Amino acid sequence: MLKDFRAFVLRGNVLDMAVGIIIGAAFGKIVSSLVSDVLMPPIGLIVGKVNFSHLFVNLSETTYPTLEAAKAAGAPTLNYGMFINSVVDFLIVAAVIFFLVKQFARLQRQEAGPPPAPTNKTCPHCISAVPIKATRCPQCTSELKAA
């Protein structure tokens, strides 16, 4: 059983996946910092000097001046400002991944080279595949134009 587990872990796909997960987690931290420390402060300034991470709805009957005070008191809160930050995080990560995948696909197409020339054509009478150099269809025996 230990040999099977070792073989499973040392397969290329599992190691590639592990590296991807580790890099993805580090990338997620970078994007979270970008959103909360770089993007959201100017957006908050534009919309009226608002710090989105401090926006909350107090669900208890006691009033709290800040989210930190409500958390320290153990009051139930809806932290919609943190949710806004998380949505912006997600949108940025999704956009970056989209562009990375798109570029990767483009590079793979370039490496593959031009598509191979077709080797068959379609008979206009019986719609069967015919070799490109054929002058007569082997299925319906109709004459074909030369390629």
Short mmCIF file of C-alpha atoms in Angstrom, two decimals:
data_model
loop_
_atom_site.label_atom_id
_atom_site.label_comp_id
_atom_site.label_asym_id
_atom_site.label_seq_id
_atom_site.Cartn_x
_atom_site.Cartn_y
_atom_site.Cartn_z
CA MET A 1 0.00 0.00 0.00
CA LEU A 2 2.89 2.36 0.75
CA LYS A 3 4.36 1.65 -2.70
CA ASP A 4 1.03 2.54 -4.36
CA PHE A 5 0.80 5.77 -2.40
CA ARG A 6 4.38 6.69 -3.31
CA ALA A 7 3.73 5.95 -6.98
CA PHE A 8 0.60 8.10 -6.85
CA VAL A 9 2.35 11.04 -5.21
CA LEU A 10 5.36 10.93 -7.52
CA ARG A 11 3.31 10.92 -10.71
CA GLY A 12 3.88 14.07 -12.75
CA ASN A 13 0.30 15.31 -12.65
CA VAL A 14 0.08 15.20 -8.86
CA LEU A 15 3.33 17.13 -8.44
CA ASP A 16 2.26 19.69 -11.05
CA MET A 17 -1.06 20.11 -9.27
CA ALA A 18 0.66 20.59 -5.90
CA VAL A 19 2.96 23.25 -7.33
CA GLY A 20 -0.04 24.96 -8.94
CA ILE A 21 -1.95 25.00 -5.66
CA ILE A 22 1.01 26.46 -3.74
CA ILE A 23 1.64 29.14 -6.36
CA GLY A 24 -2.10 29.85 -6.54
CA ALA A 25 -2.30 30.38 -2.78
CA ALA A 26 0.64 32.78 -2.87
CA PHE A 27 -0.89 34.57 -5.86
CA GLY A 28 -4.18 34.85 -3.96
CA LYS A 29 -2.41 36.59 -1.08
CA ILE A 30 -0.79 39.03 -3.49
CA VAL A 31 -4.13 39.82 -5.14
CA SER A 32 -5.84 40.24 -1.75
CA SER A 33 -3.15 42.72 -0.74
CA LEU A 34 -3.48 44.50 -4.07
CA VAL A 35 -7.22 44.87 -3.60
CA SER A 36 -7.29 45.83 0.07
CA ASP A 37 -4.12 47.96 0.17
CA VAL A 38 -3.89 49.50 -3.32
CA LEU A 39 -7.23 49.44 -5.16
CA MET A 40 -9.91 49.86 -2.49
CA PRO A 41 -8.47 52.97 -0.72
CA PRO A 42 -8.67 55.17 -3.87
CA ILE A 43 -12.12 53.73 -4.69
CA GLY A 44 -13.22 54.48 -1.12
CA LEU A 45 -11.85 58.02 -1.46
CA ILE A 46 -13.74 58.54 -4.72
CA VAL A 47 -17.06 57.36 -3.25
CA GLY A 48 -16.79 59.54 -0.17
CA LYS A 49 -13.84 58.58 2.04
CA VAL A 50 -15.21 55.11 2.79
CA ASN A 51 -13.07 52.20 3.99
CA PHE A 52 -14.95 49.21 2.61
CA SER A 53 -13.44 46.76 5.09
CA HIS A 54 -15.10 48.67 7.94
CA LEU A 55 -18.63 48.62 6.49
CA PHE A 56 -20.99 46.41 8.49
CA VAL A 57 -24.56 46.02 9.67
CA ASN A 58 -24.97 45.48 13.40
CA LEU A 59 -27.52 42.71 14.13
CA SER A 60 -27.62 43.24 17.89
CA GLU A 61 -29.58 45.85 19.78
CA THR A 62 -26.43 47.49 21.18
CA THR A 63 -24.73 50.16 19.03
CA TYR A 64 -21.03 49.87 18.18
CA PRO A 65 -18.99 52.65 16.58
CA THR A 66 -16.67 50.32 14.63
CA LEU A 67 -16.56 46.79 13.34
CA GLU A 68 -13.63 46.05 15.65
CA ALA A 69 -15.67 47.12 18.69
CA ALA A 70 -18.58 44.93 17.59
CA LYS A 71 -16.27 41.94 17.06
CA ALA A 72 -14.58 42.50 20.44
CA ALA A 73 -18.01 42.47 22.10
CA GLY A 74 -18.99 39.33 20.18
CA ALA A 75 -21.94 41.05 18.50
CA PRO A 76 -23.39 39.46 15.35
CA THR A 77 -22.63 41.56 12.27
CA LEU A 78 -23.05 41.41 8.51
CA ASN A 79 -19.68 42.46 7.12
CA TYR A 80 -20.76 43.55 3.65
CA GLY A 81 -17.62 45.69 3.19
CA MET A 82 -15.43 42.59 3.48
CA PHE A 83 -17.75 40.89 0.99
CA ILE A 84 -17.21 43.75 -1.48
CA ASN A 85 -13.43 43.33 -1.06
CA SER A 86 -13.76 39.56 -1.66
CA VAL A 87 -15.83 40.11 -4.82
CA VAL A 88 -13.20 42.51 -6.17
CA ASP A 89 -10.49 39.95 -5.24
CA PHE A 90 -12.35 37.26 -7.15
CA LEU A 91 -12.91 39.43 -10.22
CA ILE A 92 -9.23 40.34 -10.41
CA VAL A 93 -8.08 36.73 -9.96
CA ALA A 94 -10.61 35.53 -12.56
CA ALA A 95 -9.47 38.19 -15.06
CA VAL A 96 -5.80 37.37 -14.57
CA ILE A 97 -6.41 33.63 -14.92
CA PHE A 98 -8.53 34.25 -18.03
CA PHE A 99 -5.75 36.24 -19.68
CA LEU A 100 -3.08 33.71 -18.64
CA VAL A 101 -5.06 30.79 -20.05
CA LYS A 102 -5.77 32.74 -23.23
CA GLN A 103 -2.06 33.53 -23.71
CA PHE A 104 -1.09 29.94 -22.94
CA ALA A 105 -3.54 28.65 -25.55
CA ARG A 106 -2.20 31.15 -28.09
CA LEU A 107 1.38 30.02 -27.43
CA GLN A 108 0.39 26.37 -27.78
CA ARG A 109 -1.21 27.11 -31.17
CA GLN A 110 1.98 28.86 -32.32
CA GLU A 111 4.14 25.92 -31.25
CA ALA A 112 1.92 23.46 -33.10
CA GLY A 113 2.52 25.28 -36.40
CA PRO A 114 0.07 25.64 -39.25
CA PRO A 115 -2.69 23.05 -39.56
CA PRO A 116 -1.93 20.16 -41.93
CA ALA A 117 -3.23 20.35 -45.48
CA PRO A 118 -6.49 18.47 -46.03
CA THR A 119 -6.16 14.97 -47.51
CA ASN A 120 -9.84 14.50 -48.39
CA LYS A 121 -12.58 16.43 -50.13
CA THR A 122 -16.33 15.89 -50.08
CA CYS A 123 -18.20 14.49 -53.05
CA PRO A 124 -20.94 17.02 -53.95
CA HIS A 125 -23.31 14.22 -55.04
CA CYS A 126 -23.16 11.66 -52.23
CA ILE A 127 -21.37 13.69 -49.52
CA SER A 128 -18.76 10.99 -48.88
CA ALA A 129 -15.08 11.61 -48.19
CA VAL A 130 -12.90 11.24 -51.26
CA PRO A 131 -9.08 11.53 -51.52
CA ILE A 132 -8.12 15.03 -52.63
CA LYS A 133 -6.46 13.84 -55.88
CA ALA A 134 -9.38 11.62 -56.97
CA THR A 135 -11.25 12.51 -60.17
CA ARG A 136 -14.10 10.04 -59.64
CA CYS A 137 -16.02 9.27 -56.43
CA PRO A 138 -15.57 5.63 -55.33
CA GLN A 139 -19.08 5.58 -53.78
CA CYS A 140 -21.32 7.03 -56.49
CA THR A 141 -18.85 7.03 -59.42
CA SER A 142 -19.63 10.63 -60.34
CA GLU A 143 -16.85 12.68 -61.90
CA LEU A 144 -15.17 15.22 -59.64
CA LYS A 145 -13.33 18.41 -60.42
CA ALA A 146 -9.57 18.26 -59.92
CA ALA A 147 -8.32 19.82 -56.69
#
